[in-house]
N, CA, C and O atoms as a GROMACS GRO file, in nm:
protein
  448
    1HIS      N    1  -1.211   1.964   0.075
    1HIS     CA    2  -1.189   2.040  -0.009
    1HIS      C    3  -1.065   2.046  -0.034
    1HIS      O    4  -1.013   1.973  -0.119
    2THR      N    5  -0.999   2.130   0.035
    2THR     CA    6  -0.863   2.146   0.021
    2THR      C    7  -0.795   2.055  -0.015
    2THR      O    8  -0.738   2.051  -0.125
    3LEU      N    9  -0.790   1.921   0.114
    3LEU     CA   10  -0.685   1.814   0.113
    3LEU      C   11  -0.737   1.725  -0.001
    3LEU      O   12  -0.650   1.642  -0.029
    4THR      N   13  -0.866   1.711  -0.090
    4THR     CA   14  -0.860   1.633  -0.166
    4THR      C   15  -0.865   1.702  -0.318
    4THR      O   16  -0.839   1.638  -0.419
    5THR      N   17  -0.895   1.816  -0.319
    5THR     CA   18  -0.859   1.884  -0.496
    5THR      C   19  -0.681   1.894  -0.535
    5THR      O   20  -0.586   1.948  -0.476
    6PRO      N   21  -0.692   1.814  -0.661
    6PRO     CA   22  -0.544   1.807  -0.708
    6PRO      C   23  -0.496   1.917  -0.680
    6PRO      O   24  -0.400   1.912  -0.604
    7LYS      N   25  -0.540   2.053  -0.728
    7LYS     CA   26  -0.480   2.159  -0.733
    7LYS      C   27  -0.374   2.191  -0.646
    7LYS      O   28  -0.269   2.236  -0.690
    8LYS      N   29  -0.400   2.165  -0.490
    8LYS     CA   30  -0.332   2.196  -0.398
    8LYS      C   31  -0.209   2.089  -0.327
    8LYS      O   32  -0.137   2.091  -0.227
    9HIS      N   33  -0.224   2.032  -0.398
    9HIS     CA   34  -0.109   1.938  -0.385
    9HIS      C   35  -0.062   1.842  -0.254
    9HIS      O   36   0.050   1.804  -0.220
   10ILE      N   37  -0.135   1.831  -0.223
   10ILE     CA   38  -0.140   1.774  -0.087
   10ILE      C   39  -0.106   1.600  -0.109
   10ILE      O   40  -0.164   1.511  -0.171
   11SER      N   41  -0.001   1.606  -0.038
   11SER     CA   42   0.031   1.421  -0.055
   11SER      C   43  -0.059   1.363   0.004
   11SER      O   44  -0.127   1.399   0.100
   12LYS      N   45  -0.060   1.232  -0.080
   12LYS     CA   46  -0.162   1.128  -0.053
   12LYS      C   47  -0.054   1.010  -0.065
   12LYS      O   48   0.021   1.010  -0.163
   13LYS      N   49  -0.045   0.912   0.029
   13LYS     CA   50   0.038   0.803   0.009
   13LYS      C   51  -0.040   0.643   0.036
   13LYS      O   52  -0.091   0.601   0.140
   14TYR      N   53  -0.030   0.589  -0.069
   14TYR     CA   54  -0.136   0.430  -0.096
   14TYR      C   55  -0.042   0.305  -0.049
   14TYR      O   56   0.081   0.303  -0.046
   15TYR      N   57  -0.118   0.220  -0.019
   15TYR     CA   58  -0.020   0.058  -0.050
   15TYR      C   59  -0.102   0.020  -0.160
   15TYR      O   60  -0.224   0.008  -0.152
   16VAL      N   61  -0.048   0.003  -0.241
   16VAL     CA   62  -0.088  -0.092  -0.341
   16VAL      C   63  -0.059  -0.226  -0.382
   16VAL      O   64   0.059  -0.252  -0.358
   17GLU      N   65  -0.100  -0.288  -0.416
   17GLU     CA   66  -0.112  -0.474  -0.461
   17GLU      C   67  -0.136  -0.426  -0.613
   17GLU      O   68  -0.212  -0.338  -0.655
   18TYR      N   69  -0.067  -0.492  -0.666
   18TYR     CA   70  -0.044  -0.526  -0.853
   18TYR      C   71  -0.049  -0.675  -0.870
   18TYR      O   72  -0.039  -0.764  -0.786
   19SER      N   73  -0.067  -0.680  -1.000
   19SER     CA   74  -0.087  -0.813  -1.039
   19SER      C   75   0.048  -0.866  -1.117
   19SER      O   76   0.062  -0.987  -1.140
   20GLY      N   77   0.157  -0.759  -1.162
   20GLY     CA   78   0.229  -0.838  -1.241
   20GLY      C   79   0.406  -0.783  -1.207
   20GLY      O   80   0.390  -0.689  -1.129
   21GLU      N   81   0.491  -0.793  -1.221
   21GLU     CA   82   0.575  -0.711  -1.184
   21GLU      C   83   0.643  -0.615  -1.257
   21GLU      O   84   0.670  -0.641  -1.374
   22LEU      N   85   0.681  -0.486  -1.199
   22LEU     CA   86   0.645  -0.382  -1.253
   22LEU      C   87   0.812  -0.373  -1.341
   22LEU      O   88   0.910  -0.441  -1.311
   23ILE      N   89   0.804  -0.278  -1.445
   23ILE     CA   90   0.933  -0.272  -1.546
   23ILE      C   91   1.000  -0.217  -1.470
   23ILE      O   92   0.959  -0.158  -1.370
   24ASP      N   93   1.157  -0.230  -1.518
   24ASP     CA   94   1.241  -0.210  -1.442
   24ASP      C   95   1.308  -0.047  -1.383
   24ASP      O   96   1.385  -0.020  -1.291
   25ASN      N   97   1.239   0.035  -1.480
   25ASN     CA   98   1.249   0.171  -1.436
   25ASN      C   99   1.150   0.231  -1.362
   25ASN      O  100   1.147   0.354  -1.357
   26ALA      N  101   1.071   0.165  -1.303
   26ALA     CA  102   0.954   0.221  -1.274
   26ALA      C  103   0.993   0.320  -1.158
   26ALA      O  104   0.955   0.437  -1.155
   27ILE      N  105   1.043   0.282  -1.099
   27ILE     CA  106   1.082   0.415  -0.980
   27ILE      C  107   1.164   0.625  -1.046
   27ILE      O  108   1.163   0.741  -1.004
   28GLU      N  109   1.211   0.559  -1.150
   28GLU     CA  110   1.243   0.682  -1.234
   28GLU      C  111   1.149   0.763  -1.301
   28GLU      O  112   1.146   0.884  -1.320
   29LEU      N  113   1.054   0.648  -1.344
   29LEU     CA  114   0.975   0.694  -1.414
   29LEU      C  115   0.836   0.788  -1.357
   29LEU      O  116   0.778   0.875  -1.420
   30VAL      N  117   0.802   0.734  -1.205
   30VAL     CA  118   0.727   0.760  -1.134
   30VAL      C  119   0.768   0.904  -1.046
   30VAL      O  120   0.700   0.977  -0.975
   31LYS      N  121   0.907   0.908  -1.086
   31LYS     CA  122   0.957   1.007  -0.994
   31LYS      C  123   0.970   1.127  -1.111
   31LYS      O  124   0.943   1.245  -1.088
   32GLU      N  125   1.013   1.081  -1.231
   32GLU     CA  126   0.952   1.217  -1.336
   32GLU      C  127   0.833   1.271  -1.371
   32GLU      O  128   0.809   1.385  -1.412
   33GLY      N  129   0.752   1.170  -1.350
   33GLY     CA  130   0.606   1.183  -1.416
   33GLY      C  131   0.570   1.107  -1.458
   33GLY      O  132   0.655   1.020  -1.479
   34ILE      N  133   0.452   1.077  -1.495
   34ILE     CA  134   0.408   0.969  -1.600
   34ILE      C  135   0.281   1.000  -1.692
   34ILE      O  136   0.171   1.020  -1.640
   35ASN      N  137   0.298   1.002  -1.818
   35ASN     CA  138   0.170   1.062  -1.938
   35ASN      C  139   0.057   0.921  -1.905
   35ASN      O  140   0.057   0.798  -1.901
   36ILE      N  141  -0.028   1.034  -1.887
   36ILE     CA  142  -0.154   0.935  -1.861
   36ILE      C  143  -0.281   0.981  -1.994
   36ILE      O  144  -0.317   1.096  -2.023
   37ASP      N  145  -0.331   0.844  -2.058
   37ASP     CA  146  -0.405   0.879  -2.130
   37ASP      C  147  -0.372   0.985  -2.246
   37ASP      O  148  -0.466   1.030  -2.312
   38ASN      N  149  -0.231   1.028  -2.272
   38ASN     CA  150  -0.176   1.139  -2.357
   38ASN      C  151  -0.305   1.280  -2.346
   38ASN      O  152  -0.353   1.348  -2.436
   39GLU      N  153  -0.329   1.283  -2.186
   39GLU     CA  154  -0.392   1.387  -2.174
   39GLU      C  155  -0.321   1.505  -2.054
   39GLU      O  156  -0.353   1.621  -2.028
   40TYR      N  157  -0.231   1.432  -2.007
   40TYR     CA  158  -0.150   1.526  -1.863
   40TYR      C  159  -0.014   1.446  -1.827
   40TYR      O  160  -0.009   1.323  -1.831
   41THR      N  161   0.043   1.489  -1.809
   41THR     CA  162   0.143   1.408  -1.703
   41THR      C  163   0.135   1.439  -1.572
   41THR      O  164   0.125   1.550  -1.521
   42THR      N  165   0.140   1.327  -1.517
   42THR     CA  166   0.130   1.374  -1.366
   42THR      C  167   0.206   1.455  -1.297
   42THR      O  168   0.279   1.509  -1.380
   43LEU      N  169   0.236   1.506  -1.162
   43LEU     CA  170   0.352   1.570  -1.099
   43LEU      C  171   0.448   1.418  -1.008
   43LEU      O  172   0.399   1.320  -0.954
   44PRO      N  173   0.550   1.445  -1.020
   44PRO     CA  174   0.686   1.370  -0.987
   44PRO      C  175   0.614   1.342  -0.892
   44PRO      O  176   0.548   1.424  -0.827
   45SER      N  177   0.622   1.176  -0.868
   45SER     CA  178   0.582   1.086  -0.733
   45SER      C  179   0.693   1.036  -0.659
   45SER      O  180   0.804   1.081  -0.684
   46ILE      N  181   0.678   0.945  -0.569
   46ILE     CA  182   0.754   0.812  -0.500
   46ILE      C  183   0.704   0.726  -0.515
   46ILE      O  184   0.582   0.738  -0.506
   47LEU      N  185   0.753   0.598  -0.544
   47LEU     CA  186   0.741   0.498  -0.545
   47LEU      C  187   0.840   0.448  -0.463
   47LEU      O  188   0.959   0.480  -0.476
   48GLU      N  189   0.772   0.320  -0.323
   48GLU     CA  190   0.835   0.278  -0.265
   48GLU      C  191   0.799   0.092  -0.319
   48GLU      O  192   0.693   0.036  -0.294
   49PRO      N  193   0.878   0.048  -0.368
   49PRO     CA  194   0.855  -0.076  -0.368
   49PRO      C  195   0.897  -0.202  -0.271
   49PRO      O  196   1.013  -0.224  -0.236
   50ILE      N  197   0.765  -0.292  -0.227
   50ILE     CA  198   0.769  -0.365  -0.080
   50ILE      C  199   0.819  -0.500  -0.142
   50ILE      O  200   0.918  -0.551  -0.090
   51ASN      N  201   0.765  -0.556  -0.237
   51ASN     CA  202   0.788  -0.644  -0.278
   51ASN      C  203   0.749  -0.664  -0.428
   51ASN      O  204   0.649  -0.601  -0.461
   52ASN      N  205   0.815  -0.750  -0.538
   52ASN     CA  206   0.755  -0.793  -0.650
   52ASN      C  207   0.612  -0.802  -0.707
   52ASN      O  208   0.582  -0.852  -0.816
   53TYR      N  209   0.504  -0.729  -0.591
   53TYR     CA  210   0.352  -0.765  -0.578
   53TYR      C  211   0.315  -0.602  -0.496
   53TYR      O  212   0.208  -0.542  -0.498
   54SER      N  213   0.375  -0.583  -0.463
   54SER     CA  214   0.303  -0.419  -0.350
   54SER      C  215   0.384  -0.289  -0.348
   54SER      O  216   0.495  -0.267  -0.398
   55ALA      N  217   0.344  -0.248  -0.314
   55ALA     CA  218   0.468  -0.096  -0.318
   55ALA      C  219   0.373  -0.008  -0.231
   55ALA      O  220   0.254  -0.028  -0.209
   56TYR      N  221   0.461   0.109  -0.181
   56TYR     CA  222   0.377   0.220  -0.120
   56TYR      C  223   0.386   0.360  -0.259
   56TYR      O  224   0.499   0.409  -0.270
   57ILE      N  225   0.318   0.397  -0.320
   57ILE     CA  226   0.320   0.541  -0.402
   57ILE      C  227   0.265   0.662  -0.311
   57ILE      O  228   0.169   0.661  -0.234
   58THR      N  229   0.352   0.765  -0.342
   58THR     CA  230   0.305   0.923  -0.259
   58THR      C  231   0.282   0.975  -0.436
   58THR      O  232   0.331   0.954  -0.547
   59ILE      N  233   0.172   1.056  -0.370
   59ILE     CA  234   0.122   1.104  -0.511
   59ILE      C  235   0.059   1.261  -0.455
   59ILE      O  236   0.000   1.279  -0.349
   60TYR      N  237   0.100   1.388  -0.584
   60TYR     CA  238   0.041   1.511  -0.504
   60TYR      C  239  -0.071   1.582  -0.570
   60TYR      O  240  -0.096   1.702  -0.557
   61GLU      N  241  -0.128   1.506  -0.634
   61GLU     CA  242  -0.260   1.530  -0.706
   61GLU      C  243  -0.392   1.482  -0.651
   61GLU      O  244  -0.475   1.545  -0.586
   62GLY      N  245  -0.395   1.347  -0.693
   62GLY     CA  246  -0.521   1.278  -0.670
   62GLY      C  247  -0.648   1.294  -0.792
   62GLY      O  248  -0.765   1.315  -0.760
   63LYS      N  249  -0.600   1.280  -0.937
   63LYS     CA  250  -0.689   1.283  -1.016
   63LYS      C  251  -0.726   1.137  -1.044
   63LYS      O  252  -0.657   1.037  -1.057
   64PHE      N  253  -0.859   1.157  -1.048
   64PHE     CA  254  -0.965   1.035  -1.103
   64PHE      C  255  -0.874   0.910  -1.162
   64PHE      O  256  -0.807   0.901  -1.264
   65HIS      N  257  -0.898   0.823  -1.064
   65HIS     CA  258  -0.820   0.647  -1.088
   65HIS      C  259  -0.643   0.683  -1.121
   65HIS      O  260  -0.562   0.596  -1.151
   66GLN      N  261  -0.613   0.821  -1.106
   66GLN     CA  262  -0.488   0.860  -1.159
   66GLN      C  263  -0.370   0.692  -1.076
   66GLN      O  264  -0.277   0.638  -1.136
   67VAL      N  265  -0.413   0.660  -0.952
   67VAL     CA  266  -0.288   0.573  -0.911
   67VAL      C  267  -0.264   0.437  -1.016
   67VAL      O  268  -0.162   0.377  -1.050
   68LYS      N  269  -0.447   0.414  -1.058
   68LYS     CA  270  -0.479   0.270  -1.120
   68LYS      C  271  -0.397   0.300  -1.254
   68LYS      O  272  -0.328   0.207  -1.295
   69LYS      N  273  -0.398   0.442  -1.340
   69LYS     CA  274  -0.353   0.451  -1.461
   69LYS      C  275  -0.209   0.440  -1.474
   69LYS      O  276  -0.134   0.394  -1.560
   70MET      N  277  -0.189   0.509  -1.340
   70MET     CA  278  -0.025   0.491  -1.353
   70MET      C  279   0.059   0.381  -1.337
   70MET      O  280   0.179   0.380  -1.366
   71PHE      N  281  -0.027   0.254  -1.276
   71PHE     CA  282   0.029   0.143  -1.268
   71PHE      C  283   0.003   0.098  -1.401
   71PHE      O  284   0.112   0.101  -1.457
   72GLU      N  285  -0.070   0.063  -1.468
   72GLU     CA  286  -0.091   0.020  -1.588
   72GLU      C  287  -0.013   0.068  -1.709
   72GLU      O  288  -0.016   0.002  -1.813
   73ASN      N  289   0.076   0.207  -1.695
   73ASN     CA  290   0.177   0.253  -1.757
   73ASN      C  291   0.286   0.201  -1.716
   73ASN      O  292   0.371   0.185  -1.804
   74LEU      N  293   0.315   0.165  -1.597
   74LEU     CA  294   0.421   0.037  -1.551
   74LEU      C  295   0.404  -0.079  -1.565
   74LEU      O  296   0.465  -0.159  -1.495
   75ASN      N  297   0.337  -0.107  -1.639
   75ASN     CA  298   0.285  -0.223  -1.702
   75ASN      C  299   0.269  -0.324  -1.609
   75ASN      O  300   0.347  -0.416  -1.585
   76THR      N  301   0.135  -0.294  -1.548
   76THR     CA  302   0.053  -0.415  -1.449
   76THR      C  303  -0.047  -0.334  -1.408
   76THR      O  304  -0.066  -0.213  -1.422
   77LYS      N  305  -0.121  -0.436  -1.346
   77LYS     CA  306  -0.303  -0.367  -1.286
   77LYS      C  307  -0.286  -0.365  -1.100
   77LYS      O  308  -0.213  -0.412  -1.012
   78VAL      N  309  -0.392  -0.287  -1.115
   78VAL     CA  310  -0.413  -0.272  -0.926
   78VAL      C  311  -0.504  -0.344  -0.907
   78VAL      O  312  -0.615  -0.344  -0.960
   79VAL      N  313  -0.445  -0.436  -0.802
   79VAL     CA  314  -0.559  -0.536  -0.769
   79VAL      C  315  -0.642  -0.477  -0.623
   79VAL      O  316  -0.760  -0.483  -0.587
   80TYR      N  317  -0.520  -0.420  -0.561
   80TYR     CA  318  -0.589  -0.394  -0.410
   80TYR      C  319  -0.529  -0.215  -0.348
   80TYR      O  320  -0.408  -0.194  -0.335
   81LEU      N  321  -0.583  -0.161  -0.333
   81LEU     CA  322  -0.530   0.026  -0.349
   81LEU      C  323  -0.660   0.049  -0.217
   81LEU      O  324  -0.782   0.047  -0.204
   82LYS      N  325  -0.508   0.076  -0.122
   82LYS     CA  326  -0.569   0.136   0.020
   82LYS      C  327  -0.508   0.272   0.056
   82LYS      O  328  -0.390   0.268   0.090
   83ARG      N  329  -0.577   0.410   0.053
   83ARG     CA  330  -0.495   0.491   0.144
   83ARG      C  331  -0.451   0.505   0.234
   83ARG      O  332  -0.536   0.493   0.322
   84VAL      N  333  -0.306   0.537   0.291
   84VAL     CA  334  -0.265   0.502   0.467
   84VAL      C  335  -0.210   0.667   0.510
   84VAL      O  336  -0.171   0.697   0.623
   85LYS      N  337  -0.217   0.758   0.398
   85LYS     CA  338  -0.174   0.843   0.436
   85LYS      C  339  -0.233   1.006   0.370
   85LYS      O  340  -0.283   1.010   0.258
   86ILE      N  341  -0.221   1.108   0.439
   86ILE     CA  342  -0.254   1.252   0.361
   86ILE      C  343  -0.229   1.340   0.406
   86ILE      O  344  -0.279   1.358   0.517
   87GLY      N  345  -0.143   1.440   0.354
   87GLY     CA  346  -0.046   1.528   0.480
   87GLY      C  347   0.018   1.448   0.532
   87GLY      O  348   0.081   1.353   0.486
   88ASN      N  349   0.003   1.496   0.661
   88ASN     CA  350   0.121   1.468   0.751
   88ASN      C  351   0.043   1.366   0.868
   88ASN      O  352   0.097   1.333   0.974
   89LEU      N  353  -0.111   1.319   0.819
   89LEU     CA  354  -0.199   1.292   0.924
   89LEU      C  355  -0.166   1.073   0.836
   89LEU      O  356  -0.192   1.031   0.723
   90GLU      N  357  -0.124   1.024   0.918
   90GLU     CA  358  -0.140   0.872   0.884
   90GLU      C  359  -0.288   0.852   0.944
   90GLU      O  360  -0.346   0.902   1.040
   91LEU      N  361  -0.325   0.757   0.848
   91LEU     CA  362  -0.507   0.710   0.857
   91LEU      C  363  -0.462   0.584   0.938
   91LEU      O  364  -0.364   0.510   0.928
   92GLU      N  365  -0.550   0.585   1.005
   92GLU     CA  366  -0.561   0.430   1.084
   92GLU      C  367  -0.638   0.316   1.009
   92GLU      O  368  -0.706   0.332   0.908
   93ASN      N  369  -0.613   0.187   1.082
   93ASN     CA  370  -0.637   0.051   1.014
   93ASN      C  371  -0.844   0.062   1.047
   93ASN      O  372  -0.907  -0.011   1.123
   94LEU      N  373  -0.900   0.172   0.964
   94LEU     CA  374  -1.043   0.169   0.947
   94LEU      C  375  -1.079   0.057   0.869
   94LEU      O  376  -0.991   0.024   0.790
   95GLN      N  377  -1.162   0.001   0.867
   95GLN     CA  378  -1.269  -0.095   0.805
   95GLN      C  379  -1.312  -0.024   0.717
   95GLN      O  380  -1.311   0.098   0.731
   96LEU      N  381  -1.370  -0.100   0.578
   96LEU     CA  382  -1.435  -0.030   0.451
   96LEU      C  383  -1.574   0.031   0.499
   96LEU      O  384  -1.660  -0.026   0.566
   97GLY      N  385  -1.575   0.143   0.455
   97GLY     CA  386  -1.670   0.241   0.520
   97GLY      C  387  -1.695   0.289   0.652
   97GLY      O  388  -1.794   0.348   0.696
   98GLU      N  389  -1.584   0.253   0.708
   98GLU     CA  390  -1.573   0.282   0.856
   98GLU      C  391  -1.524   0.483   0.887
   98GLU      O  392  -1.442   0.546   0.819
   99VAL      N  393  -1.569   0.513   0.952
   99VAL     CA  394  -1.528   0.679   0.962
   99VAL      C  395  -1.482   0.714   1.145
   99VAL      O  396  -1.530   0.652   1.240
  100ARG      N  397  -1.392   0.810   1.155
  100ARG     CA  398  -1.408   0.850   1.257
  100ARG      C  399  -1.361   1.012   1.260
  100ARG      O  400  -1.313   1.077   1.168
  101GLU      N  401  -1.403   1.068   1.447
  101GLU     CA  402  -1.399   1.219   1.381
  101GLU      C  403  -1.258   1.248   1.474
  101GLU      O  404  -1.203   1.225   1.581
  102LEU      N  405  -1.247   1.318   1.340
  102LEU     CA  406  -1.092   1.391   1.366
  102LEU      C  407  -1.077   1.497   1.496
  102LEU      O  408  -1.157   1.582   1.535
  103THR      N  409  -0.916   1.451   1.562
  103THR     CA  410  -0.939   1.520   1.670
  103THR      C  411  -0.873   1.679   1.675
  103THR      O  412  -0.837   1.723   1.566
  104ASN      N  413  -0.861   1.742   1.761
  104ASN     CA  414  -0.765   1.877   1.745
  104ASN      C  415  -0.630   1.820   1.714
  104ASN      O  416  -0.582   1.926   1.674
  105ASP      N  417  -0.518   1.723   1.700
  105ASP     CA  418  -0.431   1.721   1.658
  105ASP      C  419  -0.404   1.635   1.521
  105ASP      O  420  -0.298   1.610   1.462
  106ASP      N  421  -0.551   1.595   1.492
  106ASP     CA  422  -0.551   1.572   1.342
  106ASP      C  423  -0.554   1.667   1.275
  106ASP      O  424  -0.469   1.674   1.187
  107PHE      N  425  -0.643   1.764   1.288
  107PHE     CA  426  -0.643   1.911   1.243
  107PHE      C  427  -0.518   1.979   1.196
  107PHE      O  428  -0.481   2.021   1.086
  108LEU      N  429  -0.435   1.974   1.377
  108LEU     CA  430  -0.295   2.050   1.357
  108LEU      C  431  -0.210   1.976   1.265
  108LEU      O  432  -0.113   2.037   1.220
  109LYS      N  433  -0.226   1.869   1.232
  109LYS     CA  434  -0.154   1.799   1.145
  109LYS      C  435  -0.176   1.844   1.018
  109LYS      O  436  -0.105   1.935   0.975
  110LEU      N  437  -0.283   1.784   0.934
  110LEU     CA  438  -0.302   1.894   0.842
  110LEU      C  439  -0.277   1.978   0.776
  110LEU      O  440  -0.257   1.995   0.656
  111LYS      N  441  -0.280   2.052   0.888
  111LYS     CA  442  -0.214   2.230   0.847
  111LYS      C  443  -0.114   2.272   0.836
  111LYS      O  444  -0.089   2.383   0.789
  112GLU      N  445   0.006   2.154   0.899
  112GLU     CA  446   0.174   2.111   0.879
  112GLU      C  447   0.179   2.170   0.721
  112GLU      O  448   0.284   2.163   0.656
   0.00000   0.00000   0.00000
């Protein structure tokens, strides 16, 4: 629960593919926080474009469909989304629905 609740502000890094190019000031908007549904403004996040249709984004909340809503505000639509890191723990290339047990080293990384 501590890792997933938005209140704890644990970093979550995602690989994102989207359907159209981002608006010119996307990096700055994400860095400042994006207003979603006129309900709340996200915490400042980090956007790292890879090319015109993919990027990494690191968020510190993880609210319902947050990344998808953020990209809609950046004038594009998410077509693929995969979490690649949570806290200090790099996630492996698990197949859809696949799980693995955490090691002692994993637990130590999550506590950092």
